[in-house]
Structure formats: C-alpha cells, structure tokens
CSV table of C-alpha atoms in Angstrom, one decimal:
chain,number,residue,atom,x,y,z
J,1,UNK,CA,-64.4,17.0,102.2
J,2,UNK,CA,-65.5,18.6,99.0
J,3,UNK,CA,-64.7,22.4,98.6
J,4,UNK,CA,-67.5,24.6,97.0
J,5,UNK,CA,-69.0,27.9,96.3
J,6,UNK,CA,-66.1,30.8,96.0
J,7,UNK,CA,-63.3,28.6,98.4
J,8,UNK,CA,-60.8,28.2,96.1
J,9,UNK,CA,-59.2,24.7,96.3
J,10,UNK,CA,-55.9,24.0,98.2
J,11,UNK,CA,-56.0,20.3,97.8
J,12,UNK,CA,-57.5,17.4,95.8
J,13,UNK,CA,-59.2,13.7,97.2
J,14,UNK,CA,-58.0,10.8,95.2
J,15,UNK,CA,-61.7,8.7,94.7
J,16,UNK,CA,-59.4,5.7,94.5
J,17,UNK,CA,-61.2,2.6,95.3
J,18,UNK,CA,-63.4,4.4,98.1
J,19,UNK,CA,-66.2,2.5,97.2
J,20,UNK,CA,-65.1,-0.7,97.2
J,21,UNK,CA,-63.0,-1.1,100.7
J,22,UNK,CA,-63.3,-4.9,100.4
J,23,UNK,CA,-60.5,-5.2,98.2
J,24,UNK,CA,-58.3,-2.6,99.6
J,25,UNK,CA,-56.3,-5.1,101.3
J,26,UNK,CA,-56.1,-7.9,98.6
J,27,UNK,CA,-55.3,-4.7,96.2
J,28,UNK,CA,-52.4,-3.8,98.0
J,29,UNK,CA,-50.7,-6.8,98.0
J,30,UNK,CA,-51.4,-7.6,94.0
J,31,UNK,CA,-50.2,-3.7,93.2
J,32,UNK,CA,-46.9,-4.5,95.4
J,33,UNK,CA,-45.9,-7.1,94.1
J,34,UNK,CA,-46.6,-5.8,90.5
J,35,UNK,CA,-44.9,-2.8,91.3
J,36,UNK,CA,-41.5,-4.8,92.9
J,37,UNK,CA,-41.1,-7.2,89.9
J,38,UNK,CA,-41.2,-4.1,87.7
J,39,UNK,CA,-38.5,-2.5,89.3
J,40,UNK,CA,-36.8,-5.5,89.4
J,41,UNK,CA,-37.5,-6.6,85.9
J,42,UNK,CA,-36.4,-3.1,84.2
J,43,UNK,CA,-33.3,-3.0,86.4
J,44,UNK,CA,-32.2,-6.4,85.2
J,45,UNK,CA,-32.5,-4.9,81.9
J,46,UNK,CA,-30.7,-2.0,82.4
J,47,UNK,CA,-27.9,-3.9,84.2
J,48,UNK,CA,-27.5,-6.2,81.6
J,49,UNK,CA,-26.8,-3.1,79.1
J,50,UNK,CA,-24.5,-1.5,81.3
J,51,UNK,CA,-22.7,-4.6,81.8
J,52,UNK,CA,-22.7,-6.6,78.9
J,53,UNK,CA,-20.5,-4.7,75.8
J,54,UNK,CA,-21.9,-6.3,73.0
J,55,UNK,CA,-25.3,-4.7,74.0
J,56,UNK,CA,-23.8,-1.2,74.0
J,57,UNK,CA,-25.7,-0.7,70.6
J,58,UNK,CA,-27.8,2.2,69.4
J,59,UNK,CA,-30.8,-0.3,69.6
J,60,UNK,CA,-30.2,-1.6,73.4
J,61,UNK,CA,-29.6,2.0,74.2
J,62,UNK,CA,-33.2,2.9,73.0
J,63,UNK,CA,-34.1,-0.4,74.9
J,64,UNK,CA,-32.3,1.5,78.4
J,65,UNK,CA,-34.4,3.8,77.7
J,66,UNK,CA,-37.5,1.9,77.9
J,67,UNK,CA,-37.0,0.4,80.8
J,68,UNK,CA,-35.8,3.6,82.5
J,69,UNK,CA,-39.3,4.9,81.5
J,70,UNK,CA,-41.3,1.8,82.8
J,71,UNK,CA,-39.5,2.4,86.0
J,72,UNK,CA,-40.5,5.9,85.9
J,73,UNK,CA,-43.7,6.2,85.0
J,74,UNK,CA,-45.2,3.6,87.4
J,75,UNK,CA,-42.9,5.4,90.2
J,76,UNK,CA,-45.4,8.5,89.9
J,77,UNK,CA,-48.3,7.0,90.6
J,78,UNK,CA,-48.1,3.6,92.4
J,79,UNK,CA,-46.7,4.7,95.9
J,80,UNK,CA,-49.4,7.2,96.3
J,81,UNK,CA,-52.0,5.1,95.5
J,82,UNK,CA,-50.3,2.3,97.8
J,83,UNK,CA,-50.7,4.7,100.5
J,84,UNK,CA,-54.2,5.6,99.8
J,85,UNK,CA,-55.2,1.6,99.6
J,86,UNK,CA,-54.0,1.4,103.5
J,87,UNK,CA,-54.8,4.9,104.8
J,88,UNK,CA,-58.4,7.0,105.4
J,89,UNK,CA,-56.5,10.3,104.1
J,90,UNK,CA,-56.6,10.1,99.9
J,91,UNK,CA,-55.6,14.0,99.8
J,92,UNK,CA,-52.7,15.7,97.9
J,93,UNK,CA,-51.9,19.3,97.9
J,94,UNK,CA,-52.5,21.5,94.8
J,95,UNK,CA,-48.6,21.6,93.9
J,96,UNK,CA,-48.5,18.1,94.4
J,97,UNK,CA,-51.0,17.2,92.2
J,98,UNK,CA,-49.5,19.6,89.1
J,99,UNK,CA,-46.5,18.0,89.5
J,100,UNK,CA,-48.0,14.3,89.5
J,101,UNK,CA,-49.7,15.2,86.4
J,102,UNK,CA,-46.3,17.1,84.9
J,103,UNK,CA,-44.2,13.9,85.1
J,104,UNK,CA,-47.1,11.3,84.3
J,105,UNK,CA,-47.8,12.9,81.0
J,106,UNK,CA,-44.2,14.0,80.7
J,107,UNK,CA,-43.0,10.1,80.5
J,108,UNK,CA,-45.8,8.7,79.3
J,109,UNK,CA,-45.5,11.2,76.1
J,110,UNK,CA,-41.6,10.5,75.9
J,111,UNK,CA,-42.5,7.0,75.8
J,112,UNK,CA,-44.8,7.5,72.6
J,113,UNK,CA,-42.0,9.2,71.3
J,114,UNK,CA,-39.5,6.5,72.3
J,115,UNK,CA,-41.5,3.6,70.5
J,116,UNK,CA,-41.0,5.8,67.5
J,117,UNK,CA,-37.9,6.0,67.2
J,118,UNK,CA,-37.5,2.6,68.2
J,119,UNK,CA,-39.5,1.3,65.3
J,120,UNK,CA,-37.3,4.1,62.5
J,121,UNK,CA,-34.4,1.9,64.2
J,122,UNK,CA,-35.8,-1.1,63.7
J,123,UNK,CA,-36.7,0.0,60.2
J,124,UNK,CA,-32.9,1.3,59.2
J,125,UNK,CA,-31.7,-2.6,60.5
J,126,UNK,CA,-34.1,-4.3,58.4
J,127,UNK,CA,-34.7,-2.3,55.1
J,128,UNK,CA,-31.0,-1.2,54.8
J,129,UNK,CA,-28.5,-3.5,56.9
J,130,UNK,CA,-25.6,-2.1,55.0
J,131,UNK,CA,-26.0,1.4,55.9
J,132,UNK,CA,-27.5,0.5,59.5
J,133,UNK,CA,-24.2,1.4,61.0
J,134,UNK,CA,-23.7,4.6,59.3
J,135,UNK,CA,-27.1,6.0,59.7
J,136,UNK,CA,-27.5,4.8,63.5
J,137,UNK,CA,-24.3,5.8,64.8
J,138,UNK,CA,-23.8,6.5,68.7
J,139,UNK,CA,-24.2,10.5,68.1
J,140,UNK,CA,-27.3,10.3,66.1
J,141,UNK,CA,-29.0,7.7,68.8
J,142,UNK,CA,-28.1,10.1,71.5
J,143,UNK,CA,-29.8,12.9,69.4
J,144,UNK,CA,-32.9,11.0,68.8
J,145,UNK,CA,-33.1,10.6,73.1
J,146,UNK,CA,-32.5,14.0,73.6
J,147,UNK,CA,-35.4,14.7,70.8
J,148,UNK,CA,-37.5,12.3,72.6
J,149,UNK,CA,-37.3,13.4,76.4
J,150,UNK,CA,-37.5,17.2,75.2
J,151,UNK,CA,-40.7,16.8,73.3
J,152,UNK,CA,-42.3,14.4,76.1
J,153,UNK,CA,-41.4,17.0,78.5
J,154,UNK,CA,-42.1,20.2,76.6
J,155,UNK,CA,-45.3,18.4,75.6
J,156,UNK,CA,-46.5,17.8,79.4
J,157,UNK,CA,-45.6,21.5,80.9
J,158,UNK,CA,-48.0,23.1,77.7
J,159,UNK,CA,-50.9,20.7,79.3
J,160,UNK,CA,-49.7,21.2,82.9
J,161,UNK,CA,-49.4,24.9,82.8
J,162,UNK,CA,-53.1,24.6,81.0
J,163,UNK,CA,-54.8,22.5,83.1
J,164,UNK,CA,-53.7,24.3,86.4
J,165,UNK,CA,-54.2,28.0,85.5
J,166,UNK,CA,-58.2,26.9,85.3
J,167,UNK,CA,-60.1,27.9,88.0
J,168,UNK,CA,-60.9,25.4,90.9
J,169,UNK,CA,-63.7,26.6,93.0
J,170,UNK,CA,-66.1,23.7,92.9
J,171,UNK,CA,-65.5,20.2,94.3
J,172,UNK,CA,-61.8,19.2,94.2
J,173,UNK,CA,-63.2,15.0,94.6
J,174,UNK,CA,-60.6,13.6,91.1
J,175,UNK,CA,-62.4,10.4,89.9
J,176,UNK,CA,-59.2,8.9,89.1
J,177,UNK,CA,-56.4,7.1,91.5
J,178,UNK,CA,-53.5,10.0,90.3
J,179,UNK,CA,-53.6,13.1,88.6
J,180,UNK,CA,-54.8,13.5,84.8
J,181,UNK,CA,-55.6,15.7,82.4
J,182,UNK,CA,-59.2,14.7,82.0
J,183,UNK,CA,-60.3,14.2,85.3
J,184,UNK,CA,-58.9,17.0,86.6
J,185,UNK,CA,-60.4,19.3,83.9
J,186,UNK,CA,-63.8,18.1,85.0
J,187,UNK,CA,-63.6,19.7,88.7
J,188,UNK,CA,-62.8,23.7,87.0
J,189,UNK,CA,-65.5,25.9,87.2
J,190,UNK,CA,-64.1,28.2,84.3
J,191,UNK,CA,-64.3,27.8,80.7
J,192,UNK,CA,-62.1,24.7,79.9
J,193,UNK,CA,-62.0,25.2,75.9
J,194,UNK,CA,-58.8,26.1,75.9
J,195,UNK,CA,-57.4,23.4,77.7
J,196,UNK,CA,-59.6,20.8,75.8
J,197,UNK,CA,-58.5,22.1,72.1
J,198,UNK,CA,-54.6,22.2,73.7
J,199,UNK,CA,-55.1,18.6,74.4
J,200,UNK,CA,-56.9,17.7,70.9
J,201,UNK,CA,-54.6,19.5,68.7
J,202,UNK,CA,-50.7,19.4,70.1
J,203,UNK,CA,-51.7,15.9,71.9
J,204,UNK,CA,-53.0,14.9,68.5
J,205,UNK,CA,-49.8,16.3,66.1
J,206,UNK,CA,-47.8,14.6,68.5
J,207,UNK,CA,-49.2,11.5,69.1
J,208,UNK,CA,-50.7,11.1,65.4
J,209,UNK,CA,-47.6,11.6,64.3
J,210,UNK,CA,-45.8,9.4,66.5
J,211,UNK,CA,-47.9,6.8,65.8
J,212,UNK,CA,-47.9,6.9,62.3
J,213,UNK,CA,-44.0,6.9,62.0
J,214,UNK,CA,-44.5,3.6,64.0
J,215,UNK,CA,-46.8,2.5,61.6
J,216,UNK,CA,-45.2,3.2,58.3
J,217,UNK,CA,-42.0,1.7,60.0
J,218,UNK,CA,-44.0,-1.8,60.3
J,219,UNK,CA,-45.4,-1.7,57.3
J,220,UNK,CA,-42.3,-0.8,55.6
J,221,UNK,CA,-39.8,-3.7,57.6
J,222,UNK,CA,-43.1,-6.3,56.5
J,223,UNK,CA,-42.9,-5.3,53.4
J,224,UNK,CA,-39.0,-6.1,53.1
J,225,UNK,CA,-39.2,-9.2,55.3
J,226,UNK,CA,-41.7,-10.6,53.3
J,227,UNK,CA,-39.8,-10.0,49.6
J,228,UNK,CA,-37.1,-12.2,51.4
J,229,UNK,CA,-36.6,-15.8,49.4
J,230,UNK,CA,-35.5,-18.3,52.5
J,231,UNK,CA,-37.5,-19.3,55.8
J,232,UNK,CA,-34.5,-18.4,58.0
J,233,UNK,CA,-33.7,-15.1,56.9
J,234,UNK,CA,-37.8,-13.8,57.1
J,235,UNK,CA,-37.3,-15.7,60.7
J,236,UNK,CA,-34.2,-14.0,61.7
J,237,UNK,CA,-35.5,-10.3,60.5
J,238,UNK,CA,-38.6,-10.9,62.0
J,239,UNK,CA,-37.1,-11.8,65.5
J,240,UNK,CA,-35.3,-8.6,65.4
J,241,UNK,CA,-38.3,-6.8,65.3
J,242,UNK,CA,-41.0,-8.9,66.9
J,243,UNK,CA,-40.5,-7.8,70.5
J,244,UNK,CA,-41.0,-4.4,70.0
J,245,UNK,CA,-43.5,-4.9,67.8
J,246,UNK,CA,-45.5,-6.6,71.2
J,247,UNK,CA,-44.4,-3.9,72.8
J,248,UNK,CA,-45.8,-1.3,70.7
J,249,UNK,CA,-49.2,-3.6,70.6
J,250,UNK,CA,-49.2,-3.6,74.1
J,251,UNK,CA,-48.4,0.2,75.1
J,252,UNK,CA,-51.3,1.2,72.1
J,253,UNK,CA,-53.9,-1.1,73.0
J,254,UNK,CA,-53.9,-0.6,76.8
J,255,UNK,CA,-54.1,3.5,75.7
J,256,UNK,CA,-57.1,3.2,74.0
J,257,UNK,CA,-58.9,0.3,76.3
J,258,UNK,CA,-58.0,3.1,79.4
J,259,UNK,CA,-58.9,6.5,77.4
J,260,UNK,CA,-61.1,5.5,74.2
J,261,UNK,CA,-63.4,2.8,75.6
J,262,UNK,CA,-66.6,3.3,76.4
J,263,UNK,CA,-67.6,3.3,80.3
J,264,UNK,CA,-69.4,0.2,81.0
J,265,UNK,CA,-72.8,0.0,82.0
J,266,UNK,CA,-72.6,-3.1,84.2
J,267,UNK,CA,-69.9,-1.9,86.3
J,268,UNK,CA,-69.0,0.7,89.3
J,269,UNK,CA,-67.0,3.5,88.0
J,270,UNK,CA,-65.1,2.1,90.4
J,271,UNK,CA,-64.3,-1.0,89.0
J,272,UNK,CA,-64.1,0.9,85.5
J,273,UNK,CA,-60.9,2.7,87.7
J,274,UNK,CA,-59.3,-0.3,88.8
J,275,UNK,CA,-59.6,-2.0,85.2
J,276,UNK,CA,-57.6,1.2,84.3
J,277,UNK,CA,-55.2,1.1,86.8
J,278,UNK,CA,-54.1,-3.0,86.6
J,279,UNK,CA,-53.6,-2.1,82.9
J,280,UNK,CA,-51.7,1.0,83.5
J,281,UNK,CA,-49.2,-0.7,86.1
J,282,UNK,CA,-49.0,-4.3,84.3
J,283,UNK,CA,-47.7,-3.0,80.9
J,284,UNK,CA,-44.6,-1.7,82.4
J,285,UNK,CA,-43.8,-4.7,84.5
J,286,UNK,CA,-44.7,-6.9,81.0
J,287,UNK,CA,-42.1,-5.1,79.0
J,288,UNK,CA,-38.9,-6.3,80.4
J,289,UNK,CA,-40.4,-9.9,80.7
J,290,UNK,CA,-41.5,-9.4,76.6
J,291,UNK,CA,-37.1,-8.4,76.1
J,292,UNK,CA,-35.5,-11.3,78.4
J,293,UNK,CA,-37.7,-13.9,76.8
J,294,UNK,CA,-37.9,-12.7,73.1
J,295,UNK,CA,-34.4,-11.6,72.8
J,296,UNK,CA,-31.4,-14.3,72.8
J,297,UNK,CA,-28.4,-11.6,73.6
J,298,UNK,CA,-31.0,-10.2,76.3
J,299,UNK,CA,-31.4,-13.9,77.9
J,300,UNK,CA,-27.5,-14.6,77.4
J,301,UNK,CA,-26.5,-11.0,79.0
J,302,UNK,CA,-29.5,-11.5,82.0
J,303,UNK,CA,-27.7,-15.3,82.4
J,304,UNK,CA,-24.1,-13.7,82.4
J,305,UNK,CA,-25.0,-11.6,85.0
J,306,UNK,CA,-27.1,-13.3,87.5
J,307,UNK,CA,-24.2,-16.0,87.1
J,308,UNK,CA,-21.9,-13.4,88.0
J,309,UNK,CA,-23.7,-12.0,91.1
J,310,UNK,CA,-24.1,-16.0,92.5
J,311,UNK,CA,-20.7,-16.6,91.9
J,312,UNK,CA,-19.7,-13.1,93.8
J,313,UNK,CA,-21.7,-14.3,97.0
J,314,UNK,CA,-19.8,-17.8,97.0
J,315,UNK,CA,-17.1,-17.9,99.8
C-alpha cells in the first residue's frame, strides 16, 4: 500500500511488471537463464585468467575486472526482481533499498571508470608498443583499479547519502524494478535541487570525463592504425582493440537507450520498464561472449581449461 500524508516511509513497492502479470512466468524463465549464463560466462573468463599465465597481463587484469563487475552489477538487482516476478510481496525495507541503490551505482560507475582505463591501455599498446611494457607495468595497473573502484564507490555514497536524507512522506510506489537515483527522487516530498544538481554536476565530471578519455583513446589508436602501410599489421592492431571497442559501444548505447530516450507513447510504462531491464541484464551476459569469441588467447585459454576439467572427470 501506498504511504501518504505525514507517515514517514519505512519501506518501498517495486512497480515491477505489476501490470502486466501475463508474462510474469515466461519473464522468469528468460531473466534466469540470462542471469545463469552470465555468471557462467564471466566465471569462465575469470578462470581462464587465473589459470592461464600468459594472460596474467596488465590488459587481462583490467579484463578480470570486467567480468568481476558484470557479475556484480547484475547480482544486485536480478534476484530481487526474480522474487518479485513469482511472489504478490514487491516490498523492500528503507535500508535495503539505500543499499541496493549504493552498490548499483557504485559498480555501474566503476565500470565507466573501468572502460577508461581500459581504452588509455589499449591506447599505450597501440600508439607506443615499445614503451607498452614500461608504462603499463603490474604496479601502475593495480593503481589504475584501485583509482577505479575508489571513485565508483566514493561516487555512489555522495548520491546515496543525497538521495536518502530527502524526505519520504508521500507514496513510497518506485516505478522501476530496483532502486535508482531518478525514480526514487520522484517519491520525496522535500525540495530535491540538491540531489538533482549532485547528480548533473559530479555524475557529469565524472562521467564526461570518463567518456571522453575513452574517446580521445579511439580516436588516437585510429589515427595510428590507419598511418600503418600493410593490411596485416592495421588487422592485427585493430584486433587488439576491436573487442573492447564493442564493449564500450555496447555499455554507452544501452546507457542512453535506458536513461536518455524518450518514453514511448505507444507503450505501457510498463513495457518501457522491461525494455530497460532486458537491456540492463543482457549487456553483462554479452560481454564475456564478445571476449571468448573476439579474442584468440581468450578462446585458446577457455579451450585449455574446459579440456582440463573433462579430462579431470575421466576415470
């Protein structure tokens, strides 16, 4: 039930899919199965890495790191909304909600950050291979993480500590399957101007600037892969590059089609949600898939050890 007047509010309803209960079912299936072979797919990854020595690299470490995140982020959102798609009770407590939102911007942020540094690596390998070894060594990659989870971290308690010392004394109904920023501004029924230029101006430095480092990366490593005289050498930069460069296509354009877009006129809010949420949960489970079949020493590390697991469950 909705909480109004001077109650102040204990607990927040998930809208979810309420008004479409035809597909909870059918939703629940898809968002399990999504959700499994992204676990699955980032741990491969990650197992791989750990396993294989040649991929004990500054840029596979960044890659760990990826698929750490993608394992993450999803983790915060989808088993709650698994158990509102089967069950009549969409509430979560106050704390639980803060805390929801806390690490959902917290990783999503460090992720931004991540593909950032990811593309500066990818820049050092490509526009100075000589010095690639002594500019990306093993301390400053660990540096650059430490950078990246601080500021995704620091980032999200500014906009958590924000958003949750507004007032709540109106309805506590959040049109959105989790906890966010936006649609849990909307329910306060004090002045949110504060919150609002918090999220326009550090959000913006932060993610502006992360972006554009991605950017002028690109356009730098084009710029050199281009200038290069034979077929096979543009080929072989550009392979070093080219899945991250989907990934960073991917993680932007699904940002924007789930915050920038207009809402549609000729759909249900609610189908406006779940257009959201299959993008949300399908780009990390896309990643991994984008590594193993983009990246030879991925495939050959993924081969070695799948090989190695059938061969440890022979008699």
């Amino acid at each position: 039930m909705d909480v109004y007047n001077l109650t102040t509010v204990t607990q927040f309803i998930l809208i979810g899919l309420s008004d479409l209960p035809e597909v909870r079912y059918p939703l629940f299936v898809a968002f399990v199965i999504i959700y499994q072979i992204t676990l699955l797919g980032n741990g491969a990854i990650l197992l791989a890495i750990v396993t294989e020595r040649k991929l004990q690299t500054p840029m596979y470490y960044l890659l760990a790191n990826l698929s750490l995140l993608d394992i993450f982020c999803p983790s915060a959102t989808v088993p709650k909304m698994l158990k509102n798609l089967l069950t009549e009770d969409h509430s979560i407590s106050f704390v639980g909600c803060a805390l929801q939102l806390y690490f959902l911007v917290a990783l999503a942020g460090t992720e931004v950050f991540l593909l950032a540094v990811m593309a500066y690596d990818r820049y050092v390998a490509i526009c100075f291979p000589l010095r690639y070894s002594l500019i990306m060594t093993k301390v400053r990659c660990v540096q650059l993480l430490f950078g990246t989870w601080a500021a995704g971290f620091l980032n999200s308690f500014l906009h958590t500590m924000s958003t949750f010392s507004l007032s709540f004394c109106n309805s506590n109904r959040v049109n959105q399957y989790y906890c966010d920023i936006p649609p849990v501004v909307a329910l306060s029924c004090s002045s949110t101007y504060m919150t609002e230029m918090l999220v326009l101006v550090v959000g913006g430095i932060f993610g502006v600037g992360a972006f554009l480092i991605t950017l002028i990366s690109y356009i730098y490593i084009v710029s050199t892969i281009l200038k290069i005289q034979s077929v096979e050498g543009k080929r072989k930069a550009f392979s070093t590059c080219a899945s991250h460069l989907l990934v960073v296509f991917l993680f932007y354009g699904t940002t924007i089609f789930t915050y920038i877009r207009p809402s549609s006129s000729q759909h249900s809010p609610a189908r406006d949600r779940l257009i959201s949420m299959l993008y949300g949960v399908i780009t990390p489970m896309l990643n991994p898939i984008i590594y193993s079949l983009r990246n030879t020493e991925v495939k050959g590390a993924l081969r070695k050890v799948f090989h190695l697991r059938m061969c440890s469950q022979k008699p």
